[in-house]
Coordinates of C-alpha atoms and ligand atoms in Angstrom, one line a residue:
M1 CA 76.5 33.3 52.1
K2 CA 78.3 36.1 50.5
I3 CA 80.8 36.5 48.0
Q4 CA 83.7 38.0 47.5
N5 CA 86.8 39.8 45.6
Y6 CA 89.9 38.5 45.6
I7 CA 92.9 40.9 44.9
N8 CA 96.3 41.4 45.8
G9 CA 96.0 38.3 47.8
E10 CA 93.1 38.9 49.6
Y11 CA 89.0 38.4 49.8
K12 CA 87.2 42.3 48.5
D13 CA 84.4 43.6 48.5
P14 CA 83.7 45.2 45.4
M15 CA 83.8 48.9 45.7
A16 CA 80.4 50.5 44.8
D17 CA 79.2 47.4 47.4
S18 CA 76.8 46.5 44.5
W19 CA 75.7 42.6 44.4
L20 CA 74.4 40.8 42.7
D21 CA 72.3 37.5 43.5
N22 CA 73.5 34.0 43.1
Y23 CA 71.1 31.2 41.8
D24 CA 70.6 27.1 42.4
P25 CA 69.1 26.3 40.0
S26 CA 68.0 23.2 41.2
V27 CA 65.5 24.4 43.7
G28 CA 65.6 28.0 41.9
V29 CA 66.3 30.1 44.4
V30 CA 68.6 33.2 45.6
Y31 CA 71.5 31.1 47.6
G32 CA 74.1 33.7 48.3
Q33 CA 74.9 37.4 46.9
I34 CA 78.6 37.8 44.2
P35 CA 79.9 41.6 44.1
N36 CA 78.8 43.9 41.3
S37 CA 82.3 44.4 40.1
L38 CA 83.4 47.7 38.3
E39 CA 85.9 49.4 36.0
E40 CA 88.0 50.3 39.3
D41 CA 87.1 46.6 41.4
V42 CA 89.1 45.9 37.5
D43 CA 91.8 48.2 37.9
L44 CA 92.4 47.6 41.3
A45 CA 92.9 43.9 40.1
V46 CA 95.4 45.2 37.3
E47 CA 97.3 47.5 39.4
A48 CA 98.0 43.7 42.0
A49 CA 99.0 42.3 39.0
E50 CA 101.6 44.5 38.0
D51 CA 103.6 45.2 41.0
A52 CA 103.1 41.5 41.1
F53 CA 104.7 41.4 37.2
P54 CA 108.6 41.7 38.0
H55 CA 108.4 38.8 41.0
W56 CA 106.8 36.1 39.6
S57 CA 108.3 36.6 35.6
N58 CA 111.2 36.1 37.3
T59 CA 110.4 33.2 40.3
T60 CA 111.8 29.7 38.9
L61 CA 110.4 27.4 37.4
E62 CA 110.2 25.0 40.0
L63 CA 109.5 27.0 42.8
R64 CA 106.0 28.3 40.3
S65 CA 105.9 24.4 39.4
T66 CA 106.0 23.7 43.4
I67 CA 103.2 26.1 44.1
L68 CA 101.0 25.0 41.3
Q69 CA 101.3 22.1 42.0
R70 CA 100.0 22.6 45.5
I71 CA 97.0 24.0 44.0
A72 CA 96.1 21.0 42.5
D73 CA 96.7 18.2 46.1
L74 CA 94.9 20.9 47.9
L75 CA 92.0 20.8 45.3
L76 CA 91.8 17.1 45.2
E77 CA 92.2 16.9 49.2
N78 CA 89.0 18.9 48.7
L79 CA 87.6 17.7 45.8
E80 CA 83.8 16.7 48.2
E81 CA 83.5 20.1 48.6
F82 CA 84.2 21.8 45.6
A83 CA 81.7 18.8 43.6
R84 CA 79.1 19.5 45.9
A85 CA 79.8 23.8 45.0
E86 CA 79.6 23.4 41.8
T87 CA 76.7 21.1 41.7
K88 CA 75.3 23.9 43.5
D89 CA 75.6 26.8 41.8
N90 CA 75.9 24.6 38.1
G91 CA 72.9 21.8 38.8
K92 CA 75.3 18.9 37.5
P93 CA 75.2 16.3 38.8
I94 CA 76.8 15.5 41.1
Q95 CA 78.7 12.2 39.7
L96 CA 80.0 14.3 37.1
S97 CA 81.5 17.3 39.0
R98 CA 83.5 14.6 41.6
S99 CA 84.0 12.5 39.0
I100 CA 85.1 15.1 35.3
D101 CA 85.3 19.0 36.8
I102 CA 87.1 18.4 39.7
P103 CA 89.2 16.7 39.4
R104 CA 90.1 18.7 35.4
A105 CA 91.0 21.7 37.3
A106 CA 93.5 20.0 39.3
S107 CA 94.1 17.9 36.3
N108 CA 95.0 22.0 34.4
F109 CA 97.0 22.8 36.9
S110 CA 99.4 19.1 37.5
F111 CA 99.5 19.1 33.8
F112 CA 100.3 22.7 33.3
A113 CA 103.2 23.1 36.2
K114 CA 105.3 19.6 34.7
A115 CA 104.5 21.1 31.3
I116 CA 106.6 24.2 31.7
T117 CA 109.7 22.7 32.8
Q118 CA 109.6 20.6 29.5
F119 CA 108.3 23.8 27.7
P120 CA 111.3 24.2 24.9
S121 CA 112.2 27.5 22.6
E122 CA 114.2 27.2 19.1
S123 CA 117.5 28.5 18.0
H124 CA 118.3 28.5 14.4
E125 CA 122.5 28.8 12.7
S126 CA 122.6 31.7 10.5
V127 CA 124.7 29.3 8.7
G128 CA 127.6 31.1 6.1
L129 CA 126.1 34.4 8.2
D130 CA 127.7 33.8 10.9
A131 CA 125.1 34.5 13.5
I132 CA 123.1 32.1 15.7
N133 CA 119.4 33.1 17.0
F134 CA 117.9 31.5 19.3
T135 CA 114.3 32.4 21.2
L136 CA 113.2 34.2 24.0
R137 CA 109.8 33.2 25.2
Q138 CA 108.7 35.9 28.0
P139 CA 105.6 36.3 29.6
I140 CA 103.7 38.9 28.5
G141 CA 103.1 40.1 32.1
V142 CA 99.7 40.9 33.2
V143 CA 96.7 38.6 31.3
G144 CA 93.1 38.7 30.8
C145 CA 90.8 34.8 31.5
I146 CA 87.0 35.0 30.6
S147 CA 85.4 31.3 31.2
P148 CA 81.3 30.4 31.5
W149 CA 79.1 28.4 33.3
N150 CA 78.9 24.8 31.7
L151 CA 82.1 23.7 33.1
P152 CA 83.5 26.4 35.6
L153 CA 86.5 25.5 37.5
Y154 CA 87.1 22.7 35.3
L155 CA 87.4 25.5 32.0
F156 CA 88.7 28.6 34.5
T157 CA 91.7 26.4 35.2
W158 CA 92.3 25.7 32.0
K159 CA 93.0 29.0 31.5
I160 CA 95.0 30.4 34.2
A161 CA 97.2 27.9 34.8
P162 CA 98.9 28.3 32.1
A163 CA 98.9 30.9 32.0
L164 CA 100.9 31.5 35.9
A165 CA 102.7 28.7 34.7
A166 CA 104.5 31.0 31.6
G167 CA 105.0 33.6 34.6
N168 CA 102.6 35.6 33.8
C169 CA 99.7 37.8 36.6
V170 CA 96.5 37.4 35.6
V171 CA 93.4 38.8 35.6
A172 CA 90.9 36.1 35.7
K173 CA 86.7 36.5 35.2
P174 CA 84.7 33.3 35.9
S175 CA 81.4 33.5 34.4
E176 CA 78.6 35.2 37.2
V177 CA 75.7 32.4 36.7
T178 CA 78.5 30.4 38.1
P179 CA 80.8 31.8 40.4
L180 CA 81.0 29.6 43.9
T181 CA 84.0 27.2 42.8
A182 CA 86.2 30.3 41.4
Y183 CA 85.9 31.7 44.9
M184 CA 86.5 28.7 46.0
L185 CA 90.4 28.3 45.0
A186 CA 91.1 32.2 45.3
D187 CA 91.5 30.2 49.4
I188 CA 93.2 27.3 48.3
C189 CA 95.4 29.9 46.2
M190 CA 95.8 31.5 49.8
Q191 CA 97.4 27.7 51.3
A192 CA 99.2 27.0 48.6
G193 CA 101.3 30.0 49.0
L194 CA 101.4 31.6 45.0
P195 CA 102.4 34.9 46.3
A196 CA 99.7 38.4 46.3
G197 CA 98.2 39.7 43.1
V198 CA 99.7 36.6 41.1
L199 CA 96.6 35.6 40.4
N200 CA 93.2 38.3 40.9
I201 CA 89.9 37.3 40.7
V202 CA 86.5 39.6 40.2
H203 CA 82.8 38.8 40.0
G204 CA 80.5 40.2 37.9
L205 CA 78.7 41.0 35.0
G206 CA 79.9 40.2 31.5
Q207 CA 79.3 43.5 30.4
T208 CA 79.9 45.1 33.1
T209 CA 83.3 43.7 34.3
G210 CA 83.9 41.7 31.5
Q211 CA 84.5 44.3 29.6
A212 CA 86.8 46.1 31.8
I213 CA 88.7 43.4 31.8
V214 CA 88.7 42.8 27.9
A215 CA 89.5 46.7 27.5
H216 CA 91.7 47.9 30.3
P217 CA 94.9 49.3 27.9
K218 CA 97.6 47.5 31.0
I219 CA 96.0 44.3 30.1
K220 CA 97.6 42.4 26.9
A221 CA 96.4 39.2 26.4
I222 CA 93.1 37.7 26.8
S223 CA 91.6 34.7 27.2
F224 CA 87.8 33.9 26.3
T225 CA 85.6 30.3 26.5
G226 CA 81.9 31.9 25.7
G227 CA 79.5 32.2 23.3
T228 CA 80.3 33.2 19.5
D229 CA 78.9 36.3 19.6
T230 CA 80.5 37.3 22.4
G231 CA 83.7 36.5 20.7
A232 CA 82.8 38.7 18.2
K233 CA 82.6 41.5 20.1
I234 CA 85.9 41.1 22.4
A235 CA 87.7 40.8 18.9
S236 CA 86.1 44.1 18.1
I237 CA 87.9 46.0 21.7
T238 CA 90.8 44.0 21.5
A239 CA 91.9 44.8 17.8
P240 CA 92.4 47.9 17.1
M241 CA 94.7 47.8 21.1
F242 CA 96.4 44.6 19.0
K243 CA 96.1 42.6 22.5
K244 CA 96.8 38.8 21.9
L245 CA 93.9 36.7 21.9
S246 CA 92.2 33.3 22.4
L247 CA 88.5 32.0 21.5
E248 CA 87.1 29.2 22.5
L249 CA 83.6 30.1 21.4
G250 CA 80.5 27.6 20.0
G251 CA 80.1 24.1 18.0
K252 CA 77.0 22.8 16.3
N253 CA 78.8 19.5 16.3
P254 CA 78.2 16.8 13.9
N255 CA 78.1 13.1 15.1
I256 CA 78.4 10.8 12.0
I257 CA 77.0 7.4 12.3
F258 CA 77.9 4.9 9.9
A259 CA 76.2 1.6 9.7
D260 CA 79.9 -0.3 10.0
C261 CA 80.1 1.0 13.6
D262 CA 80.0 -0.5 16.9
Y263 CA 77.1 -0.3 17.1
D264 CA 76.4 -0.8 21.1
K265 CA 79.8 1.7 21.9
M266 CA 78.5 3.9 19.3
L267 CA 75.1 3.9 20.9
S268 CA 76.5 4.1 24.4
T269 CA 77.7 6.8 23.6
T270 CA 76.2 8.9 21.8
I271 CA 73.6 9.0 25.1
R272 CA 77.1 11.1 26.7
S273 CA 77.8 13.1 23.6
S274 CA 74.8 13.6 23.4
F275 CA 72.9 14.9 26.4
A276 CA 75.7 15.3 29.5
N277 CA 75.9 18.0 31.2
Q278 CA 72.4 18.6 30.1
G279 CA 74.0 18.8 27.0
Q280 CA 75.6 22.2 27.8
I281 CA 78.5 21.5 26.6
C282 CA 80.9 23.3 23.4
L283 CA 81.4 19.6 21.8
C284 CA 78.6 17.7 22.9
G285 CA 77.1 16.3 19.4
S286 CA 74.2 18.2 18.7
R287 CA 72.8 16.7 14.9
I288 CA 73.0 13.3 14.6
L289 CA 73.5 12.1 11.3
V290 CA 72.9 8.1 10.7
E291 CA 73.5 5.9 8.2
E292 CA 70.1 5.8 6.6
S293 CA 70.6 1.3 6.5
I294 CA 70.1 1.7 10.5
Y295 CA 68.8 5.1 10.8
D296 CA 65.7 3.2 12.0
R297 CA 67.1 0.7 14.0
F298 CA 69.3 3.3 15.5
K299 CA 66.2 5.6 15.8
S300 CA 64.1 2.7 18.5
D301 CA 67.5 2.2 20.4
F302 CA 67.8 5.4 21.4
I303 CA 64.3 7.0 22.4
E304 CA 64.8 3.4 24.4
K305 CA 68.1 4.6 26.3
V306 CA 67.0 7.9 26.0
A307 CA 64.1 7.1 28.2
E308 CA 66.2 5.6 30.8
L309 CA 68.0 8.7 31.8
R310 CA 67.8 9.6 36.0
I311 CA 66.9 13.3 35.5
G312 CA 66.6 14.9 39.3
N313 CA 67.9 16.2 42.2
P314 CA 71.5 17.2 41.5
M315 CA 72.5 15.5 44.4
D316 CA 72.2 13.1 44.2
D317 CA 73.9 9.8 43.0
Q318 CA 71.7 8.2 40.7
T319 CA 70.8 11.2 39.1
D320 CA 71.8 11.7 35.0
I321 CA 70.5 14.4 33.7
G322 CA 70.3 17.7 36.5
A323 CA 68.9 21.1 35.9
I324 CA 69.8 23.2 32.8
V325 CA 72.1 26.3 34.2
S326 CA 69.6 29.0 34.7
K327 CA 66.2 30.6 33.7
P328 CA 66.8 32.7 30.9
H329 CA 68.6 29.6 29.4
L330 CA 65.7 27.3 30.6
Q331 CA 63.3 29.9 28.3
K332 CA 66.2 30.4 25.4
V333 CA 66.5 26.4 25.1
V334 CA 62.6 26.1 25.5
S335 CA 61.7 28.2 22.9
Y336 CA 63.9 26.6 20.0
I337 CA 61.9 23.3 21.3
D338 CA 58.4 25.8 21.2
N339 CA 59.6 26.7 17.7
A340 CA 61.4 23.2 16.5
K341 CA 57.5 21.9 14.3
A342 CA 57.7 25.4 12.4
M343 CA 61.0 24.8 12.1
G344 CA 60.3 21.5 10.1
G345 CA 61.3 19.0 12.9
S346 CA 59.1 16.4 14.6
I347 CA 59.9 15.7 18.6
L348 CA 59.9 12.1 18.7
Y349 CA 60.9 12.2 22.6
G350 CA 61.4 14.7 25.8
G351 CA 60.2 18.4 24.7
K352 CA 59.1 19.1 28.3
E353 CA 59.7 21.0 31.1
L354 CA 60.1 18.3 34.2
A355 CA 58.6 18.8 38.4
V356 CA 61.2 17.3 40.2
E357 CA 59.3 16.9 43.6
G358 CA 60.1 19.1 46.7
M359 CA 61.9 21.3 44.0
Q360 CA 59.2 23.0 42.4
K361 CA 60.7 25.4 41.4
G362 CA 63.8 24.1 40.0
Y363 CA 65.1 24.3 36.0
Y364 CA 64.8 21.3 34.4
L365 CA 64.1 20.1 30.9
Q366 CA 63.5 16.8 29.5
P367 CA 66.1 15.3 27.0
T368 CA 65.0 16.1 23.8
I369 CA 65.5 14.1 20.0
I370 CA 63.9 16.2 17.1
E371 CA 64.0 14.3 14.3
V372 CA 64.8 16.4 10.8
K373 CA 64.9 16.4 7.4
D374 CA 66.5 19.6 6.7
N375 CA 70.2 20.7 7.5
Q376 CA 69.7 24.0 6.8
C377 CA 66.9 23.9 9.7
Q378 CA 67.6 26.9 12.3
L379 CA 67.6 23.7 15.1
N380 CA 70.6 22.7 12.6
Q381 CA 72.3 25.4 12.0
E382 CA 71.9 27.0 15.9
E383 CA 73.9 26.2 18.7
I384 CA 71.1 25.6 20.8
F385 CA 73.4 24.3 24.2
G386 CA 70.6 22.2 26.2
P387 CA 69.1 18.8 26.0
V388 CA 68.3 18.7 22.6
V389 CA 69.3 16.9 19.2
T390 CA 68.1 16.2 16.4
I391 CA 68.3 13.1 14.1
M392 CA 68.4 12.9 10.0
S393 CA 69.2 10.3 7.8
F394 CA 72.5 10.4 5.6
K395 CA 72.6 8.1 2.0
G396 CA 76.9 7.0 1.8
E397 CA 79.8 9.5 2.4
D398 CA 79.9 12.3 0.2
E399 CA 76.0 13.4 1.5
A400 CA 77.3 12.7 5.1
L401 CA 80.7 15.3 4.7
Q402 CA 78.6 17.5 3.0
L403 CA 75.9 17.6 6.0
A404 CA 79.0 17.9 8.6
N405 CA 80.6 20.5 7.0
D406 CA 77.4 22.8 6.0
V407 CA 77.4 25.1 9.5
K408 CA 79.3 28.2 10.5
Y409 CA 80.5 26.5 13.0
G410 CA 83.8 23.5 13.4
L411 CA 84.5 23.2 17.0
S412 CA 84.1 19.4 17.2
S413 CA 83.0 15.8 14.7
T414 CA 82.7 12.8 16.1
V415 CA 83.3 9.8 13.1
W416 CA 82.1 6.6 13.6
T417 CA 83.0 3.7 11.1
N418 CA 85.5 1.0 11.8
D419 CA 86.7 1.4 8.1
L420 CA 90.1 2.7 8.1
N421 CA 90.2 4.9 4.2
R422 CA 87.2 6.2 5.4
T423 CA 88.8 7.2 9.2
M424 CA 91.0 8.9 7.2
R425 CA 89.3 10.9 4.7
F426 CA 86.6 12.5 7.5
S427 CA 90.0 13.1 9.6
K428 CA 91.4 15.4 6.8
N429 CA 88.1 17.0 5.7
L430 CA 86.4 17.6 8.3
Q431 CA 85.5 21.3 9.0
S432 CA 86.6 21.1 12.7
G433 CA 89.3 21.9 15.0
I434 CA 88.9 18.2 16.8
V435 CA 87.6 14.6 15.3
W436 CA 87.1 12.0 17.4
V437 CA 86.6 9.0 15.9
N438 CA 84.8 5.6 17.6
T439 CA 84.7 7.7 20.5
W440 CA 83.9 11.2 22.8
M441 CA 86.0 14.2 24.6
L442 CA 88.4 11.7 25.2
R443 CA 91.0 14.1 25.9
D444 CA 94.7 14.3 26.5
L445 CA 96.1 17.0 27.9
R446 CA 98.6 17.6 25.2
T447 CA 96.5 18.2 22.4
P448 CA 95.4 21.5 20.5
F449 CA 92.3 22.2 22.1
G450 CA 90.2 25.0 19.8
G451 CA 87.7 25.3 17.2
Q452 CA 87.9 26.7 12.9
K453 CA 85.0 28.7 11.6
D454 CA 82.6 30.9 13.6
S455 CA 83.8 28.4 16.9
G456 CA 87.3 30.7 17.6
V457 CA 90.5 32.1 17.1
G458 CA 93.8 30.2 18.1
R459 CA 94.4 26.7 20.4
E460 CA 94.8 25.9 23.7
G461 CA 96.2 23.5 25.4
G462 CA 99.9 21.8 25.5
V463 CA 102.4 23.4 24.5
E464 CA 100.0 25.9 22.1
A465 CA 98.8 26.9 26.0
L466 CA 102.5 28.0 26.7
R467 CA 102.8 29.4 23.5
F468 CA 99.6 31.3 23.5
F469 CA 101.1 33.5 26.8
T470 CA 103.7 34.3 26.2
E471 CA 105.7 36.5 23.8
P472 CA 108.8 34.8 21.4
K473 CA 111.3 37.3 21.0
N474 CA 114.1 36.5 18.2
V475 CA 117.3 37.2 19.7
C476 CA 119.9 37.1 16.6
I477 CA 123.9 37.8 17.9
S478 CA 126.4 37.8 14.7
F479 CA 130.7 36.2 15.9
E480 CA 133.4 36.3 13.8
K481 CA 135.1 34.0 12.1
G482 CA 137.5 32.1 13.9
K483 CA 140.8 31.4 12.3
S484 CA 139.8 27.9 12.3
S485 CA 136.8 28.5 10.2
Ligands
TXE501 O1 77.9 33.2 27.5 P1 78.4 34.4 27.5 P2 76.3 33.0 27.4 C1 77.4 29.9 24.5 C2 75.6 29.1 24.1 C3 75.0 30.4 25.1 C4 75.3 31.3 24.5 C5 74.9 32.7 25.6 O2 75.4 28.8 23.2 O3 73.8 30.4 24.8 O4 76.4 31.3 24.4 O5 75.5 32.4 26.9 C6 81.6 37.3 30.1 N1 82.9 41.4 27.8 N2 78.1 29.1 24.7 O6 75.0 34.2 27.9 O7 78.0 35.9 26.9 C7 80.1 36.3 31.0 O8 79.6 36.9 31.6 C8 83.3 40.7 28.7 C9 79.3 28.3 24.7 O9 76.9 32.7 29.6 O10 79.4 34.6 26.5 C10 81.3 35.5 31.0 O11 81.9 35.0 32.4 N3 82.8 39.5 28.9 C11 80.2 28.7 25.3 C12 81.1 35.0 30.1 O12 82.2 35.7 28.7 C13 82.0 39.1 28.6 C14 79.5 28.3 27.3 C15 81.1 33.6 28.9 O13 79.3 34.5 28.8 C16 80.6 39.6 27.7 C17 79.0 29.7 27.1 C18 81.7 41.0 27.8 N4 80.8 41.6 26.3 C19 77.8 29.7 26.5 N5 79.5 39.5 27.8 C20 81.2 27.7 25.2 N6 81.9 27.8 23.4 O14 82.2 26.3 25.5 C21 79.9 38.2 29.0 N7 80.9 37.9 29.4

């Protein structure tokens, strides 16, 4: 199958007629082509977006909201088709695509369809100076959205929906590794009556297509989710151009387990927070820190539960762990495991590539648990982004906090405890954008989402996303005092 760009309301081949292979990771074979878009394709998309902007930014909130809600409804009407496409393209278990990825993509649209109708701005009376100020929140113009491969449609729409709701026109690029559902979304947008040029989707590589979006002088803001190194590169290009920038980057998140926790809930959630989506979620708790008194018990129970996970055909309803997204990524994850011993770790479970029956060339890897003694080892400091977790013990609160914060990243943390005072101490002192207590990945779309330290800058989600995608303008009106004042 051939995927095309979506520019100015229609599907288009790349101008240079250059194409890239798209792989099905479950079987390791090419099953389609995607545009290898170049600067000229991005230029065309920006032109279309610029032309569409005056009309879209002046479209009533009611109509904008109706169109976005229609996109959400159409995604849900076509849920099964989208879920199967996501699983084929990414290798994730179908039950995950069905229950999380596609419903959440629809929620992103319906959430921001409503949120924009409730988006307030401030006014400040300058008492004694006889002036009133109000803040106009205006759409920025043409904005760029670049998303990764791990939660393809989920993260793509997480950016596009608030950008459109706020009245911007968008040039967006999904990951070249997982382009299929973004391609299908274009069709839904056409059916929903989104005017031509309001959303443009350009496919291609990061260093060409992505870079052309980032460096385009007419694109005034960039929202990016992906690797920390890529984020740094994007920041270095956009900073001298004074673009607004939102970066959601990597994580090396601690999962801190105290002996007083609800043990069963902790254990089953820790299986998910370690290995959901083959561990390829920036929020996964890849460093498990366990209080010394329950360390041995946890270790054996965790290994036993992980051994029950079913690895196999992503399209099978019973599969817990599907395929790794691509061959290069599999090789990267395996190289960490191969080096584990040299890095001071001992493999407690897994660590091996697997051949799934009938899918011998697919990219399968066992869920892997590595015991480490030193938080400074590479395994605990670098984002592996695969089904690999480390476990280590700690003695008390002080050590747990020190270990948790002792990384360059600061995206999310999970704490398991029933001590309220400890909960408050950790909530205040953990250096991360999100702290989950006695849960993981429980998301409320109104909350600020993003990381500290090398995990990014800025926040998205709820009102934060609408603030990011608008330019605040202070209007100050002086008025004359009447006789009565
Ligand atoms: O991400 P990239 P990759 C981490 C994870 C992973 C590593 C690399 O550790 O192993 O990053 O993964 C586009 N200008 N995360 O290489 O390259 C690219 O085309 C503009 C964490 O796949 O950052 C894709 O659309 N765009 C992460 C998007 O950026 C560029 C999720 C992300 O790709 C570009 C994914 C450039 N110069 C990986 N270079 C998370 N935090 O969720 C690439 N891109």
